[in-house]
Structures are given as C-alpha cells and as structure tokens.
C-alpha cells in the first residue's frame, strides 16, 4: 500500500476531526494551536501533499509562491476564502476548497442575535445590570428599537443571506436584498430584489451584510453608502470586517445616523478599532458565527471530505 498523503494542519481542530485526519492521512497536527505565520507554515509544508488552513492563515500570493512543489491542495476550514489568493493558487495548479453549507444555520442564528441585541439594547442593558446602574423600571426610558414589521436589507443573498431571511420572516420583517444575480421566485419567497445596492440601502431599516469579501466589496459600506440608509438604521455584519470602512461606520454611529450595530467580524481581528469597545450601541462578538461544536465538527469533516476526494482522484465537492 502506498503511503497516505501528508497533510499539514495549521490550527488545532475538533478532536473527532483530528482523529480522522490521523487515521486517514499522515497528518502533522498543531497540538498547541499556536499561530504559525506564513513563513513557518511554508517551512513545515516541506514534503507535505496538502494543507488544511484556517481564516487566520494569510495565504496570499507570496505565501503560495513560497510553498514547496509537493503541495497540491489547500483546504480551508471556513466558508470564506478571502485569506487565499485564488488566482495565485490556480496559476500554480493548486486546488483550493472551502466548507460551505455546514455553517449556514449557526451563522444565520448569530446574525439574528446581533440584530435583536443591537435593536433592543443588549449592550447598554447588560451594562446597567452588571454595573448596578439600573435605576428602576420606567415607562419611558431606556428604550430600544422595534424589529417587527421593519425592512431588512440583505446584502448578499447566498446560503447565509437566505437563512437570515427565513429567520427574519419569523419576526414579521419585510425582506429586501441585493445579489449579483436575482434569485428564482421560489427562493426569493416574496423578498424584494434591488439590482442597485443604493436602492437596497435606501429601504434598509436594518442591513445584514452577508456577501463575501472581494476586491469589489472591500469597504463597500462606507461614508457614501451609509449616508443612503434611513436615519436610525441598524447595521449587522457576520460576513467579513473588511466590507465595512470602520471610520465611516463609527462616525455614523456617533452622529446617530446609524442607531446601532451588531458586529461579529472586524477589520484586523482581534485588534479591532478600540472605539467599538466603548460604544454602548455596538453589540460586538468575537467572530462566533460558526462557533458551536456541531458546526465546527461539520466544518472539519467537510474539509477532510474535500481532501479525501482530491487524493482519491475525484473532484472535491467544494473546489473553488
Ligand atoms: C468562515 O467560515 O468563513 C467563518 O468566518 C469562520 O467561521
């Protein structure tokens, strides 16, 4: 029997996934979960056939060109792949796979948590309780923002955007969306399509960002686009921090034009813009979209499925 393919796994993965990797591959695991950095990953990749990376690994063009020739596939433990230079990978003949589908529900659940938390004052409410600054119940103050019947704009109506829409319908929200392509009527399920992003923003009492980070969407939410949103709108981001221009969002939050934000993803994680930490109308979470044991297991198994298909000579299900 020939030797199993050698796989470098850059981060610690769920136990069941690591067991499977060790059983089916010659796996080099990262037991301490230390952040290796591009240079170290290239060194450790010597003699490896594939890499199993995560969104914390910068797989840009320089990294890809530094990889040993033995590496033939990069499987990422994430649906997002903005950390991988796909063009550079393809030019080198490297296969790249991601883990769609399995984190859709967990991420959409979290988007709803952010939406409700931002609207109803989860941050200032929790602060009042924790800091014992809760005076007494009052008919007039403090107050949050209603969700029922409001318009939810979804930027990017892929799997996660559609799952957010399904949940928001349960709160009687009216769904609007922008997507590169209009969905078929059955998938649209009554949602209003806006071909132009500006038109979507103009009707978005709430905006849920669910598109991928690409050169085209970097800082798509900026001073001009935020200005198109209704006064007192709320911005939710479970996609990627880079889609938002922090300076513009913070200014809009300070001015009250944007009443609140619910953010799970940030530019420069975990060293986020410190102003977010101080704003009581910003409900921040530390990139928890897919963070449940069930989902993380499923992501790992999906990445391993892709590696197995590839080394068995089949096209991996999630080939990008
Ligand atoms: C992804 O999969 O892209 C997430 O951001 C990590 O959960």
Coordinates of C-alpha atoms and ligand atoms in Angstrom, one line a residue:
X1 CA 0.0 0.0 0.0
X2 CA 1.3 3.5 -0.8
X3 CA 1.9 6.0 1.9
X4 CA -1.1 8.1 2.9
X5 CA -0.9 11.8 1.8
X6 CA 1.0 14.1 4.2
X7 CA -1.2 16.9 5.4
X8 CA -0.1 20.0 7.4
X9 CA -2.9 21.2 9.7
X10 CA -2.2 24.7 10.7
X11 CA -4.6 25.1 13.7
X12 CA -6.0 22.8 16.3
X13 CA -9.2 21.2 15.0
X14 CA -12.1 19.5 16.8
X15 CA -11.0 16.2 18.4
X16 CA -13.1 13.9 16.1
X17 CA -11.7 15.7 13.0
X18 CA -8.1 15.3 14.2
X19 CA -8.7 11.6 14.9
X20 CA -10.0 11.2 11.3
X21 CA -7.0 13.1 9.9
X22 CA -4.6 10.9 11.9
X23 CA -6.4 7.8 10.8
X24 CA -6.6 8.5 7.1
X25 CA -3.6 10.7 6.4
X26 CA -0.1 11.3 7.6
X27 CA -1.3 14.4 9.5
X28 CA 1.0 16.9 11.0
X29 CA -1.2 18.5 13.7
X30 CA -0.8 21.7 15.6
X31 CA -1.4 20.5 19.1
X32 CA -0.7 23.8 20.8
X33 CA -2.8 25.8 18.4
X34 CA 0.0 28.4 18.1
X35 CA -0.4 30.8 15.2
X36 CA 2.3 29.6 12.9
X37 CA 2.6 32.5 10.4
X38 CA 3.2 32.2 6.7
X39 CA 6.9 31.6 6.9
X40 CA 6.7 28.8 9.4
X41 CA 3.8 27.2 7.5
X42 CA 5.9 27.1 4.3
X43 CA 8.8 25.5 6.2
X44 CA 6.6 22.9 7.9
X45 CA 5.0 22.2 4.5
X46 CA 8.2 20.6 3.2
X47 CA 7.3 17.2 2.0
X48 CA 3.5 17.7 2.5
X49 CA 0.9 17.0 -0.2
X50 CA -1.7 19.2 1.2
X51 CA -2.5 22.0 3.7
X52 CA -5.5 22.3 5.9
X53 CA -5.6 26.0 6.8
X54 CA -8.0 28.4 8.6
X55 CA -9.0 32.1 8.1
X56 CA -6.2 33.2 10.4
X57 CA -3.6 32.0 7.9
X58 CA -2.6 34.5 5.3
X59 CA -2.4 32.5 2.1
X60 CA -1.5 35.4 -0.2
X61 CA 0.5 35.3 -3.4
X62 CA 3.9 35.4 -1.6
X63 CA 2.9 32.6 0.6
X64 CA 1.7 30.5 -2.3
X65 CA 4.9 31.0 -4.3
X66 CA 6.9 30.0 -1.2
X67 CA 5.2 26.6 -0.9
X68 CA 7.2 23.5 -1.8
X69 CA 6.2 21.8 -5.0
X70 CA 4.9 18.8 -3.2
X71 CA 1.8 20.7 -2.0
X72 CA -1.1 20.2 -4.4
X73 CA -4.2 21.3 -2.4
X74 CA -5.1 23.9 0.2
X75 CA -8.3 23.0 2.1
X76 CA -9.6 25.8 4.3
X77 CA -11.6 25.3 7.4
X78 CA -14.0 28.1 6.6
X79 CA -16.6 29.1 4.1
X80 CA -14.8 32.4 3.5
X81 CA -11.7 32.3 1.4
X82 CA -10.6 35.9 1.2
X83 CA -7.4 34.9 3.0
X84 CA -6.4 32.8 0.0
X85 CA -5.2 34.3 -3.3
X86 CA -7.2 32.0 -5.6
X87 CA -5.6 33.3 -8.7
X88 CA -2.1 32.7 -7.5
X89 CA -3.1 29.2 -6.3
X90 CA -4.7 28.4 -9.7
X91 CA -1.7 29.7 -11.5
X92 CA 0.4 27.2 -9.5
X93 CA -2.0 24.4 -10.2
X94 CA -3.1 24.2 -6.6
X95 CA -6.6 23.1 -5.8
X96 CA -8.4 25.2 -3.1
X97 CA -11.6 24.1 -1.2
X98 CA -13.8 25.7 1.5
X99 CA -16.6 24.5 3.8
X100 CA -19.9 25.9 2.7
X101 CA -23.4 24.8 3.8
X102 CA -22.5 23.4 7.2
X103 CA -22.2 26.7 9.0
X104 CA -25.2 28.4 7.3
X105 CA -27.6 27.9 10.2
X106 CA -25.2 28.7 13.0
X107 CA -24.1 31.9 11.2
X108 CA -27.7 33.0 10.5
X109 CA -28.7 32.4 14.1
X110 CA -25.9 34.6 15.2
X111 CA -27.0 37.3 12.7
X112 CA -30.4 37.3 14.4
X113 CA -28.8 37.5 17.8
X114 CA -26.9 40.6 16.7
X115 CA -29.9 42.1 15.0
X116 CA -32.1 41.7 18.1
X117 CA -29.3 42.6 20.5
X118 CA -28.4 45.8 18.6
X119 CA -32.0 46.8 18.3
X120 CA -33.0 46.2 21.9
X121 CA -30.0 47.5 23.7
X122 CA -28.2 44.3 24.7
X123 CA -25.0 46.2 25.5
X124 CA -26.4 49.1 27.5
X125 CA -28.9 46.8 29.1
X126 CA -26.3 44.4 30.2
X127 CA -24.0 47.2 31.4
X128 CA -26.8 48.5 33.6
X129 CA -27.3 45.2 35.3
X130 CA -23.6 44.5 35.7
X131 CA -22.6 48.0 36.8
X132 CA -25.7 48.2 39.1
X133 CA -26.7 51.4 37.3
X134 CA -30.2 50.2 36.7
X135 CA -32.3 52.8 38.4
X136 CA -35.8 51.2 38.4
X137 CA -38.2 50.2 35.7
X138 CA -39.6 53.2 33.9
X139 CA -42.4 53.6 31.3
X140 CA -40.3 56.0 29.1
X141 CA -36.6 55.1 29.4
X142 CA -34.4 53.4 28.3
X143 CA -36.0 52.2 25.1
X144 CA -34.8 50.1 22.2
X145 CA -35.9 49.8 18.6
X146 CA -38.7 47.7 17.2
X147 CA -37.9 44.8 14.8
X148 CA -41.5 43.7 13.9
X149 CA -42.6 45.0 10.5
X150 CA -39.4 46.7 9.8
X151 CA -37.5 46.4 6.5
X152 CA -34.4 44.1 6.5
X153 CA -31.9 44.6 3.6
X154 CA -29.8 41.7 3.0
X155 CA -26.5 42.4 1.1
X156 CA -25.6 39.0 -0.5
X157 CA -28.4 36.5 -0.8
X158 CA -26.4 33.3 -0.8
X159 CA -27.0 30.5 1.6
X160 CA -26.4 32.5 4.7
X161 CA -28.4 35.5 3.5
X162 CA -31.3 33.3 2.6
X163 CA -31.1 31.6 6.1
X164 CA -31.2 35.1 7.7
X165 CA -34.2 36.0 5.6
X166 CA -36.1 32.8 6.7
X167 CA -35.4 33.6 10.4
X168 CA -36.3 37.3 10.0
X169 CA -39.7 36.4 8.4
X170 CA -40.5 34.8 11.7
X171 CA -40.2 38.3 13.2
X172 CA -42.5 39.7 10.5
X173 CA -39.7 41.7 8.9
X174 CA -40.1 42.7 5.3
X175 CA -37.2 41.3 3.3
X176 CA -35.2 43.2 0.6
X177 CA -32.0 42.1 -1.0
X178 CA -29.2 42.8 -3.4
X179 CA -27.3 40.0 -5.0
X180 CA -25.2 39.6 -8.1
X181 CA -28.0 37.5 -9.6
X182 CA -31.7 37.7 -8.8
X183 CA -32.9 34.5 -7.2
X184 CA -35.6 32.4 -8.7
X185 CA -39.1 33.2 -7.4
X186 CA -39.3 30.1 -5.1
X187 CA -36.0 31.0 -3.4
X188 CA -36.9 34.7 -3.3
X189 CA -40.0 33.8 -1.3
X190 CA -41.5 37.3 -1.7
X191 CA -38.3 39.2 -0.9
X192 CA -37.8 42.4 -2.9
X193 CA -34.8 42.3 -5.2
X194 CA -32.8 45.6 -5.7
X195 CA -30.5 45.5 -8.7
X196 CA -28.8 48.6 -7.4
X197 CA -27.2 48.5 -3.9
X198 CA -28.1 52.2 -3.4
X199 CA -31.8 51.2 -3.7
X200 CA -31.4 48.4 -1.2
X201 CA -29.7 50.7 1.3
X202 CA -32.4 53.4 0.9
X203 CA -35.0 50.9 2.2
X204 CA -32.9 49.1 4.8
X205 CA -34.1 49.9 8.4
X206 CA -31.7 47.0 9.1
X207 CA -28.9 45.9 6.9
X208 CA -27.4 42.4 7.2
X209 CA -24.1 42.0 5.5
X210 CA -23.8 38.5 4.1
X211 CA -21.6 38.9 1.0
X212 CA -18.1 37.6 0.5
X213 CA -15.1 39.9 0.9
X214 CA -13.6 40.5 -2.5
X215 CA -11.8 43.5 -4.0
X216 CA -15.2 44.7 -5.2
X217 CA -16.8 44.5 -1.7
X218 CA -13.9 45.9 0.3
X219 CA -15.2 49.0 2.2
X220 CA -18.5 48.7 0.3
X221 CA -20.1 50.0 3.4
X222 CA -18.5 53.5 3.6
X223 CA -19.4 57.1 4.2
X224 CA -21.4 57.4 0.9
X225 CA -23.3 54.1 1.2
X226 CA -24.1 54.6 4.9
X227 CA -25.5 58.1 4.1
X228 CA -28.0 56.4 1.8
X229 CA -29.5 54.4 4.7
X230 CA -32.5 55.7 6.6
X231 CA -31.9 57.8 9.7
X232 CA -31.7 55.5 12.7
X233 CA -30.9 52.3 10.7
X234 CA -29.0 49.3 12.2
X235 CA -26.0 47.5 10.6
X236 CA -25.3 43.8 11.2
X237 CA -22.2 42.2 10.0
X238 CA -21.5 38.4 10.1
X239 CA -19.5 38.3 6.9
X240 CA -16.1 40.0 7.0
X241 CA -14.9 43.1 8.7
X242 CA -13.2 44.3 5.5
X243 CA -16.5 45.0 3.9
X244 CA -17.0 47.9 6.3
X245 CA -15.0 51.1 6.5
X246 CA -14.7 51.4 10.3
X247 CA -14.0 55.1 10.3
X248 CA -17.3 55.8 8.3
X249 CA -19.4 53.4 10.5
X250 CA -18.1 54.8 13.7
X251 CA -18.8 58.4 12.6
X252 CA -22.3 57.4 11.5
X253 CA -22.9 55.7 14.9
X254 CA -21.6 58.7 16.8
X255 CA -23.8 61.0 14.8
X256 CA -26.8 58.8 15.4
X257 CA -27.5 58.4 11.6
X258 CA -26.8 54.7 12.3
X259 CA -28.6 54.0 15.6
X260 CA -26.8 50.7 16.4
X261 CA -24.6 48.0 15.0
X262 CA -24.2 44.3 15.6
X263 CA -20.8 43.1 14.6
X264 CA -19.3 39.6 14.7
X265 CA -16.4 40.3 12.3
X266 CA -13.9 43.2 12.2
X267 CA -11.0 44.6 10.3
X268 CA -7.8 43.5 11.9
X269 CA -9.2 40.9 14.3
X270 CA -8.6 40.6 17.2
X271 CA -7.1 44.1 17.5
X272 CA -10.3 45.8 16.5
X273 CA -10.8 49.6 16.4
X274 CA -10.9 50.3 20.1
X275 CA -13.8 52.8 19.7
X276 CA -16.1 49.9 19.1
X277 CA -15.4 48.5 22.6
X278 CA -16.7 51.8 24.2
X279 CA -19.9 52.3 22.3
X280 CA -23.0 51.1 24.1
X281 CA -24.9 51.0 20.8
X282 CA -22.5 48.5 19.3
X283 CA -23.1 44.8 20.1
X284 CA -19.8 43.1 19.4
X285 CA -19.0 39.4 19.4
X286 CA -15.6 37.8 18.7
X287 CA -16.2 36.1 15.4
X288 CA -18.6 33.5 16.8
X289 CA -20.7 32.9 13.6
X290 CA -19.8 29.2 13.3
X291 CA -18.8 28.6 16.9
X292 CA -20.8 25.6 18.0
X293 CA -19.4 22.2 18.5
X294 CA -21.7 20.7 15.9
X295 CA -20.9 23.2 13.3
X296 CA -17.1 23.2 13.9
X297 CA -17.1 19.4 13.7
X298 CA -19.1 19.6 10.4
X299 CA -16.7 22.1 9.0
X300 CA -13.7 19.9 9.8
X301 CA -15.3 16.8 8.3
X302 CA -16.2 18.8 5.2
X303 CA -12.6 19.9 4.8
X304 CA -11.4 16.3 5.3
X305 CA -14.0 15.1 2.8
X306 CA -12.5 17.5 0.3
X307 CA -9.0 16.3 0.9
X308 CA -10.1 12.7 0.6
X309 CA -11.9 13.3 -2.7
X310 CA -8.9 15.1 -4.1
X311 CA -6.4 12.4 -3.1
X312 CA -8.7 9.7 -4.4
X313 CA -8.6 11.4 -7.8
X314 CA -12.1 12.8 -7.7
X315 CA -13.1 16.5 -7.9
X316 CA -13.6 17.7 -4.3
X317 CA -17.2 18.8 -3.7
X318 CA -16.1 22.3 -2.6
X319 CA -13.5 23.0 -5.2
X320 CA -13.3 26.8 -5.7
Ligands
LIG1 C1 -15.9 31.2 7.8 O1 -16.1 30.0 7.7 O2 -15.6 31.9 6.8 C2 -16.1 31.9 9.1 O3 -15.8 33.2 9.1 C3 -15.4 31.2 10.2 O4 -16.4 30.7 10.9

